[in-house]
PDB file of C-alpha atoms in Angstrom:
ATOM      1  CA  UNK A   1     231.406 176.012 -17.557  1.00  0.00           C
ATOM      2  CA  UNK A   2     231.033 176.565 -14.553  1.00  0.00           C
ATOM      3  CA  UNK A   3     229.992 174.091 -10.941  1.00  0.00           C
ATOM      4  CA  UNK A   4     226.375 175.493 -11.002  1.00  0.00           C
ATOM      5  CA  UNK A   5     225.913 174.967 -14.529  1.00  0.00           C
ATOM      6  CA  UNK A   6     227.771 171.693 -14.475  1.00  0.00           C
ATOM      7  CA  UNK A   7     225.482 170.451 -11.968  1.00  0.00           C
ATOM      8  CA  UNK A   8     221.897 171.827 -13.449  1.00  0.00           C
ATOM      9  CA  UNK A   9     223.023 170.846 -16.926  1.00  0.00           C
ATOM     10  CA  UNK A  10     221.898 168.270 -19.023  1.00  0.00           C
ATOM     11  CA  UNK A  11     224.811 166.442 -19.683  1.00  0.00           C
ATOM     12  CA  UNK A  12     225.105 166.195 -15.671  1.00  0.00           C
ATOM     13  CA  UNK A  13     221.664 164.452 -15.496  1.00  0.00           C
ATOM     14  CA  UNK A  14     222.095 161.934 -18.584  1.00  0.00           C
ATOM     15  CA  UNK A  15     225.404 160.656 -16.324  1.00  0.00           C
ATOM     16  CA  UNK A  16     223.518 160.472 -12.919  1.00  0.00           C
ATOM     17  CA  UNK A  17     220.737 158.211 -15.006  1.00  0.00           C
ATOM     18  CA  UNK A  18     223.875 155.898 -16.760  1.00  0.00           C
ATOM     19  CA  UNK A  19     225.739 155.355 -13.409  1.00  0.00           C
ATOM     20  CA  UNK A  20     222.489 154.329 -12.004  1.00  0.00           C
ATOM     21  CA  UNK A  21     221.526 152.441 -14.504  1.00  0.00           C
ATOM     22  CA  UNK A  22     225.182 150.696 -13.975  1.00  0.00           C
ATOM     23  CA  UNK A  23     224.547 150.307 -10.072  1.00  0.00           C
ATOM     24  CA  UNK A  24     221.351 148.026 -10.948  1.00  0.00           C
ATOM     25  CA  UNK A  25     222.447 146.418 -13.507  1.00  0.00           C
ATOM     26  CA  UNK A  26     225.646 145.308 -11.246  1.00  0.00           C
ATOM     27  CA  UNK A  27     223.170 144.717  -8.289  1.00  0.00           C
ATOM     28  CA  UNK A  28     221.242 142.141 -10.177  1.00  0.00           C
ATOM     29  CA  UNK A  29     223.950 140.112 -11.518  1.00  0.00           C
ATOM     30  CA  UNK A  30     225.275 139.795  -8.197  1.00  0.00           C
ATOM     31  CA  UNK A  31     222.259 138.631  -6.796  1.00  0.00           C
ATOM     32  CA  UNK A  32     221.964 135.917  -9.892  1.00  0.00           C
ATOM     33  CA  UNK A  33     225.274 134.902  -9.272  1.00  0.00           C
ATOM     34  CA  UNK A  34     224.683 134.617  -4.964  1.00  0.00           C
ATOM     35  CA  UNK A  35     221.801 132.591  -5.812  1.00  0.00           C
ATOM     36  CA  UNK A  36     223.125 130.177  -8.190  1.00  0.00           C
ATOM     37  CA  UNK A  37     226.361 129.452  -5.956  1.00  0.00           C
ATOM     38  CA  UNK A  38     224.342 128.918  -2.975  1.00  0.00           C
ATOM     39  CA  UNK A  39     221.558 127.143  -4.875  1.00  0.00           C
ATOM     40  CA  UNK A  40     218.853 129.158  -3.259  1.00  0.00           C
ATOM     41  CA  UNK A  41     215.537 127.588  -3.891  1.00  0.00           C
ATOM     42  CA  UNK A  42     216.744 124.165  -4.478  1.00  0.00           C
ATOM     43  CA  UNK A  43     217.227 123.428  -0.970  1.00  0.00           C
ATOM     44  CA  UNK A  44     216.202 119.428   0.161  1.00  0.00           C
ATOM     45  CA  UNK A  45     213.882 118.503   2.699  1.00  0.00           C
ATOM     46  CA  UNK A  46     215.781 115.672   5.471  1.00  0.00           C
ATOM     47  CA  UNK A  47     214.166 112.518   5.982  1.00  0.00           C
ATOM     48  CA  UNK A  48     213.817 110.917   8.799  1.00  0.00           C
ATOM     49  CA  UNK A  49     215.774 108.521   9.293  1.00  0.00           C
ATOM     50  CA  UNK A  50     215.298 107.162  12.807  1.00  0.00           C
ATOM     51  CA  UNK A  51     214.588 103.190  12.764  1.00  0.00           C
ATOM     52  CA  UNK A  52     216.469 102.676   9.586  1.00  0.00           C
ATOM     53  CA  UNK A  53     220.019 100.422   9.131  1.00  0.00           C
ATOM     54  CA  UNK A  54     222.897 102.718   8.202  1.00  0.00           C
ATOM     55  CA  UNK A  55     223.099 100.757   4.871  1.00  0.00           C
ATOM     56  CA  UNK A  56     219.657 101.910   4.474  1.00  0.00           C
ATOM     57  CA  UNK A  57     220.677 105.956   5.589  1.00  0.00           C
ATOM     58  CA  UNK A  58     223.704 105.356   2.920  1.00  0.00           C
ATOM     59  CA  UNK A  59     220.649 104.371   0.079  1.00  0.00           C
ATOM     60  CA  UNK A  60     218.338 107.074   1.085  1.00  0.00           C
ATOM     61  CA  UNK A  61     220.640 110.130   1.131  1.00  0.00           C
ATOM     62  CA  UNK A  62     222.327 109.023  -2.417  1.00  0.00           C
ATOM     63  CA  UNK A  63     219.265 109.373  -3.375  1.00  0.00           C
ATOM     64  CA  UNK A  64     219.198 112.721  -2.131  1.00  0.00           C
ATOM     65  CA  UNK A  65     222.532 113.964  -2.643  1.00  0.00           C
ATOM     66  CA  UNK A  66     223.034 113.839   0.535  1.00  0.00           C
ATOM     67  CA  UNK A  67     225.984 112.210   2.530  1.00  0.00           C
ATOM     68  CA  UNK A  68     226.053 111.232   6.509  1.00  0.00           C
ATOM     69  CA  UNK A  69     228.600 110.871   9.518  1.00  0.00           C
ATOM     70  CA  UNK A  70     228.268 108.262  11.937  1.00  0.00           C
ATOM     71  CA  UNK A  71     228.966 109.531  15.415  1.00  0.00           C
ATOM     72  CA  UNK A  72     228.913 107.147  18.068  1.00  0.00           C
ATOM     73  CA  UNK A  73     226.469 104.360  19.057  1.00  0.00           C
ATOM     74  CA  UNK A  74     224.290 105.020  22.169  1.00  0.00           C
ATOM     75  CA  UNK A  75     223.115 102.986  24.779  1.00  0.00           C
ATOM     76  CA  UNK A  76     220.857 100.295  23.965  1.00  0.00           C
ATOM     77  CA  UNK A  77     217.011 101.493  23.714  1.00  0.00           C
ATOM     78  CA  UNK A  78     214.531  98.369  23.376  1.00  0.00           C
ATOM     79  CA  UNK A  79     211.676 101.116  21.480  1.00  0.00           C
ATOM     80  CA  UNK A  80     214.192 100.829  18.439  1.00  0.00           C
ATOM     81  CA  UNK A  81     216.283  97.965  16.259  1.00  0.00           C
ATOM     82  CA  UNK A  82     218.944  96.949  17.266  1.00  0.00           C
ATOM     83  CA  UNK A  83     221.710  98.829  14.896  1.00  0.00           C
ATOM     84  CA  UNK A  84     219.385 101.402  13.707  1.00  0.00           C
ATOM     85  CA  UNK A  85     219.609 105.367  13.873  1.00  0.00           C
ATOM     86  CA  UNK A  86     218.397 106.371  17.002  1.00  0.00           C
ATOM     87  CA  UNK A  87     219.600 110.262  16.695  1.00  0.00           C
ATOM     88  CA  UNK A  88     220.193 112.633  13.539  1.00  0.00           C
ATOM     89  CA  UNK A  89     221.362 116.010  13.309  1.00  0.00           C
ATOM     90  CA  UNK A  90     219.869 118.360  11.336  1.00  0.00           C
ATOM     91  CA  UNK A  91     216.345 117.271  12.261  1.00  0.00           C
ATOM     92  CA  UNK A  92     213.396 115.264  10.075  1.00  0.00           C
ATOM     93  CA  UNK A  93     211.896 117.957   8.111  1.00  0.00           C
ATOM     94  CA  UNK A  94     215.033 120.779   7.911  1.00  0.00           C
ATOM     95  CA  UNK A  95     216.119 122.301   5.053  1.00  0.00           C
ATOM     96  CA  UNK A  96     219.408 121.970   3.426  1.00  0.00           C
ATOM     97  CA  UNK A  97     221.720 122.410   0.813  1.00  0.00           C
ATOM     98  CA  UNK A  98     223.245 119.930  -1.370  1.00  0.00           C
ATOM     99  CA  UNK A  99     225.835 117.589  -0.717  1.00  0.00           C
ATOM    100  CA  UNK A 100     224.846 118.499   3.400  1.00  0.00           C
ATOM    101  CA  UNK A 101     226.110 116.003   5.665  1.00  0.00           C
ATOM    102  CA  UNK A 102     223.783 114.552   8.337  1.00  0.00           C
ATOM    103  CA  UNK A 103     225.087 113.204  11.436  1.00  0.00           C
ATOM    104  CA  UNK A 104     223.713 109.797  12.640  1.00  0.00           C
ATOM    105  CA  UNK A 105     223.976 107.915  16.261  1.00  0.00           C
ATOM    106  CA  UNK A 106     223.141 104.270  16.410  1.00  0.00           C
ATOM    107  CA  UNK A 107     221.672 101.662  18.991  1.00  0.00           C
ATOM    108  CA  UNK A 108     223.635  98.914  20.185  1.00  0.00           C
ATOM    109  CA  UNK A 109     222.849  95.274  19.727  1.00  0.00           C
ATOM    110  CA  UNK A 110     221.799  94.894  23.112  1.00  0.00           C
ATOM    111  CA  UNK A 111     222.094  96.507  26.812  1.00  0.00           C
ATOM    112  CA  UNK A 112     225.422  96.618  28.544  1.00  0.00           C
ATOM    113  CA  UNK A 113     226.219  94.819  32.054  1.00  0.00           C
ATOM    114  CA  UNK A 114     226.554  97.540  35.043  1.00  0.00           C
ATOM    115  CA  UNK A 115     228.091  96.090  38.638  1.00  0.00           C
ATOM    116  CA  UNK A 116     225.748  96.590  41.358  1.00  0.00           C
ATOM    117  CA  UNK A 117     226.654  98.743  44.285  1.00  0.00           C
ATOM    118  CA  UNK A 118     226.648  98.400  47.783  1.00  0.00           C
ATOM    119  CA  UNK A 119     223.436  99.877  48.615  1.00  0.00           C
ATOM    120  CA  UNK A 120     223.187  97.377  51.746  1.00  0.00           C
ATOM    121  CA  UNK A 121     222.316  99.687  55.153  1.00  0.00           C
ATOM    122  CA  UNK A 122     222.024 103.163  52.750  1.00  0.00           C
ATOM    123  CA  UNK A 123     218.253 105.382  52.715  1.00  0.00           C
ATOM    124  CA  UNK A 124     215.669 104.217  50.425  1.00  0.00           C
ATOM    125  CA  UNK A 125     216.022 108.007  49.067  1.00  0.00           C
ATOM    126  CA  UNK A 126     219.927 107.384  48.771  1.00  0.00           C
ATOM    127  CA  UNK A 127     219.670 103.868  46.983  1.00  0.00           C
ATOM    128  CA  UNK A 128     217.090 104.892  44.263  1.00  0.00           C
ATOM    129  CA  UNK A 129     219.104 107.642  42.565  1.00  0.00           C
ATOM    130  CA  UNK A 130     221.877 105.522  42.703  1.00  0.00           C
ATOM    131  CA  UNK A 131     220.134 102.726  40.659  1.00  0.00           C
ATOM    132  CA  UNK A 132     218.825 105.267  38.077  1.00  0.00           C
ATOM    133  CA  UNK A 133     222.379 106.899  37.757  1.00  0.00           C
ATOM    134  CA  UNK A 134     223.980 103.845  36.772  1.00  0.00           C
ATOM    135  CA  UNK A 135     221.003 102.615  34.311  1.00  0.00           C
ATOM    136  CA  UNK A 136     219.078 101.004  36.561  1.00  0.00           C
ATOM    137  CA  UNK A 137     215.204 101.024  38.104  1.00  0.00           C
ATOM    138  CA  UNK A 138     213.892 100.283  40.594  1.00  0.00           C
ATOM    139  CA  UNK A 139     211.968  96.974  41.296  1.00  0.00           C
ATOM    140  CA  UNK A 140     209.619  95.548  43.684  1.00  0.00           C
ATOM    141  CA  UNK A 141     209.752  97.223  47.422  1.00  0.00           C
ATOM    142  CA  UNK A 142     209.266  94.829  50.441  1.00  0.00           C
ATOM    143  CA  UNK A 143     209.237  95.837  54.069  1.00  0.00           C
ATOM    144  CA  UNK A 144     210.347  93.458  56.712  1.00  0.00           C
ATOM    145  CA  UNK A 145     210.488  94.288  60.419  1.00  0.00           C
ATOM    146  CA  UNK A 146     213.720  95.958  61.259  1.00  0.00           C
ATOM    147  CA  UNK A 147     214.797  99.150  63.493  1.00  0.00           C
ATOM    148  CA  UNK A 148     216.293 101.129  60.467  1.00  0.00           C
ATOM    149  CA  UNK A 149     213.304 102.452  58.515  1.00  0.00           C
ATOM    150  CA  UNK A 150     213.411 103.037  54.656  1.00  0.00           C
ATOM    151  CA  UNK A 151     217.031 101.122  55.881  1.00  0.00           C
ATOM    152  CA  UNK A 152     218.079  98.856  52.949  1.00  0.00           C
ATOM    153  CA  UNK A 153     218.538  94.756  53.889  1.00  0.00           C
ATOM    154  CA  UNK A 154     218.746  92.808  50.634  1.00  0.00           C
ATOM    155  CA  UNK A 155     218.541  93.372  47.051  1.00  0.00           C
ATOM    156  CA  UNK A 156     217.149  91.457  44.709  1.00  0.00           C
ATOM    157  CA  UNK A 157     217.028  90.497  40.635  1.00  0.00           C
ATOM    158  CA  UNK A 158     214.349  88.072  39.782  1.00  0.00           C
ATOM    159  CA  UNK A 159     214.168  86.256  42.875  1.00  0.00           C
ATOM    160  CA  UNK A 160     217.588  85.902  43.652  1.00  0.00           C
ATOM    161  CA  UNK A 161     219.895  87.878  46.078  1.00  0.00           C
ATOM    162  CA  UNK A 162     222.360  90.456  45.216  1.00  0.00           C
ATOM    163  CA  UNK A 163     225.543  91.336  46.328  1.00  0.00           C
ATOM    164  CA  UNK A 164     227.886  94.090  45.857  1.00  0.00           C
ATOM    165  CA  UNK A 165     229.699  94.110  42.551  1.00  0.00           C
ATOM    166  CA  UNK A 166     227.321  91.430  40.858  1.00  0.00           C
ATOM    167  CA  UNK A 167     226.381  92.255  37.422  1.00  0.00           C
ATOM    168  CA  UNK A 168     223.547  92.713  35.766  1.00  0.00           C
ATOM    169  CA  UNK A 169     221.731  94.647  32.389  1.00  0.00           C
ATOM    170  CA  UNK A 170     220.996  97.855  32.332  1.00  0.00           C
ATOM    171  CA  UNK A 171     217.442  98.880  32.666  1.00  0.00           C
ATOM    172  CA  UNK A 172     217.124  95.654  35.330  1.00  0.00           C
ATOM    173  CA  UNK A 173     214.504  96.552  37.609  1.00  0.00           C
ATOM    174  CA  UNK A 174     216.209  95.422  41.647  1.00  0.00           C
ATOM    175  CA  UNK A 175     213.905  94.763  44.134  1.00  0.00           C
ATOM    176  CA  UNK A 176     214.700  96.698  47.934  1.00  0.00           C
ATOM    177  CA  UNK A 177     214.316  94.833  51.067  1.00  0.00           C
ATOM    178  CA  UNK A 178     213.528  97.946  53.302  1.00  0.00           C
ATOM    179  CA  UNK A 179     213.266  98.006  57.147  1.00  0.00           C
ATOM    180  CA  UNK A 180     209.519  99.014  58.133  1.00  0.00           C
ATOM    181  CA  UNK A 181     210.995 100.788  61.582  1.00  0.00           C
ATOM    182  CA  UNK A 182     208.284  99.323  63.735  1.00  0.00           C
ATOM    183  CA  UNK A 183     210.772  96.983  65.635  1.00  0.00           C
ATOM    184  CA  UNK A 184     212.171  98.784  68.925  1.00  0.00           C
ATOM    185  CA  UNK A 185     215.835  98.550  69.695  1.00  0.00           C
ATOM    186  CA  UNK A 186     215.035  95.907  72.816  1.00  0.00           C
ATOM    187  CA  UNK A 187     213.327  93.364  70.450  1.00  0.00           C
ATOM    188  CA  UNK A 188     216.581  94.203  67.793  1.00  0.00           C
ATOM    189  CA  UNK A 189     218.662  93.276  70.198  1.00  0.00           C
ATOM    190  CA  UNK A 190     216.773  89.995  71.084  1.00  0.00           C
ATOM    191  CA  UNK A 191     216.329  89.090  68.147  1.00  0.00           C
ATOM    192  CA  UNK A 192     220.022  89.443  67.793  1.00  0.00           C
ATOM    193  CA  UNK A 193     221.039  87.205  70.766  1.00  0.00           C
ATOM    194  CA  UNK A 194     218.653  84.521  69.963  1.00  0.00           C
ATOM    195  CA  UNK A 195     220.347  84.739  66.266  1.00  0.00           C
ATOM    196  CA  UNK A 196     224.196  84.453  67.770  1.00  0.00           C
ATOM    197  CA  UNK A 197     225.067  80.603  68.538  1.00  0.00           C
ATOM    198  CA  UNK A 198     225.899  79.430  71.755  1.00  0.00           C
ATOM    199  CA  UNK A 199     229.570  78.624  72.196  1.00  0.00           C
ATOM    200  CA  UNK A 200     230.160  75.147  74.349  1.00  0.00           C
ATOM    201  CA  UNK A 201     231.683  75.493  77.675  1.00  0.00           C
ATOM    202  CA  UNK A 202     234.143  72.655  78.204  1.00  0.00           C
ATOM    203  CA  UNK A 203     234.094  70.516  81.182  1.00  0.00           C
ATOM    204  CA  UNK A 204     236.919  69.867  83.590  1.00  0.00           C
ATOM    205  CA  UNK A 205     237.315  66.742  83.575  1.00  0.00           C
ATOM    206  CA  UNK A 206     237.214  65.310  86.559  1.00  0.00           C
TER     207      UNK A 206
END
């Protein structure tokens, strides 16, 4: 027999149809076997678990089949408890498969000390950013009459002076002692001189 014949015959056609046949029969039982080993459609909702104790995270995602990983604890945040989650990864309200692991960051029992820095004779605009950076905000601003204005004088914590390298919580709120810039340099300098003791001149004795 020849190609043409071959290829225009019936026996030609009933093998086309079988290998077919074959190629979805193959097709489907992959795609039933790709769904049951990735457990498409049974895929879990995450809670959320922000506010909760990670003895309660452990009870929850048991419940779930799920597991977690605790990453780190982050600095202290007064909105939630004290040892609770305050950040998960995948979000409330993803989808995911079985046995997923959810990562968890918890808040501290309480806010950390920070030293204060020298912000003594530095810019209003220089000391603020300074206080934020290290945890910090800003209080309570008072002018006084000085020549530097927006000049730092004194900073204070609930009344009391500060100095360089005291300590205090984070999220304190210091109070600046600014300079208002109204005094001129002559009544600076007066106000200088009448400020400076006046050292005692011995006298010969005669």
């Amino acid at each position: 027999m020849s190609l043409r014949k071959y290829l225009t015959s019936r026996v030609f056609f009933v093998q086309i149809l079988i290998a077919l046949a074959i190629i979805v029969v193959l097709g489907y039982l992959f795609m039933h076997w790709l769904t049951f080993t990735t457990d498409h459609g049974h895929e879990i909702t995450v809670p959320d678990l922000r506010k909760l104790t990670e003895e309660q995270v452990e009870e929850k995602l048991n419940e779930l089949d799920l597991d977690y990983v605790l990453l780190d604890s982050v600095d202290y945040r007064s909105d939630f408890p004290q040892f609770s989650v305050v950040k998960q990864d995948p979000t409330p309200g993803t989808k995911v498969k079985v046995g997923r692991k959810i990562y968890i960051k918890i808040n501290t029992s309480g806010f950390s000390s920070v030293r204060i820095p020298d912000l003594v004779n530095k810019t209003y605009r220089e000391a603020v950013p300074t206080l934020k950076a290290l945890g910090l905000e800003e209080g309570e601003i008072t002018y006084v009459p000085n020549l530097g204005k927006d000049m730092v004088l004194e900073m204070r914590f609930k009344g009391r002076n500060l100095k360089a390298g005291d300590r205090v919580l984070k999220s304190s709120k210091i109070d600046l002692v600014l300079g208002d810039g109204k005094m001129s340099y002559e009544e600076t300098s007066a106000a200088d001189t009448l400020a400076t003791p006046i050292e005692e001149i011995p006298v010969d004795e005669q």
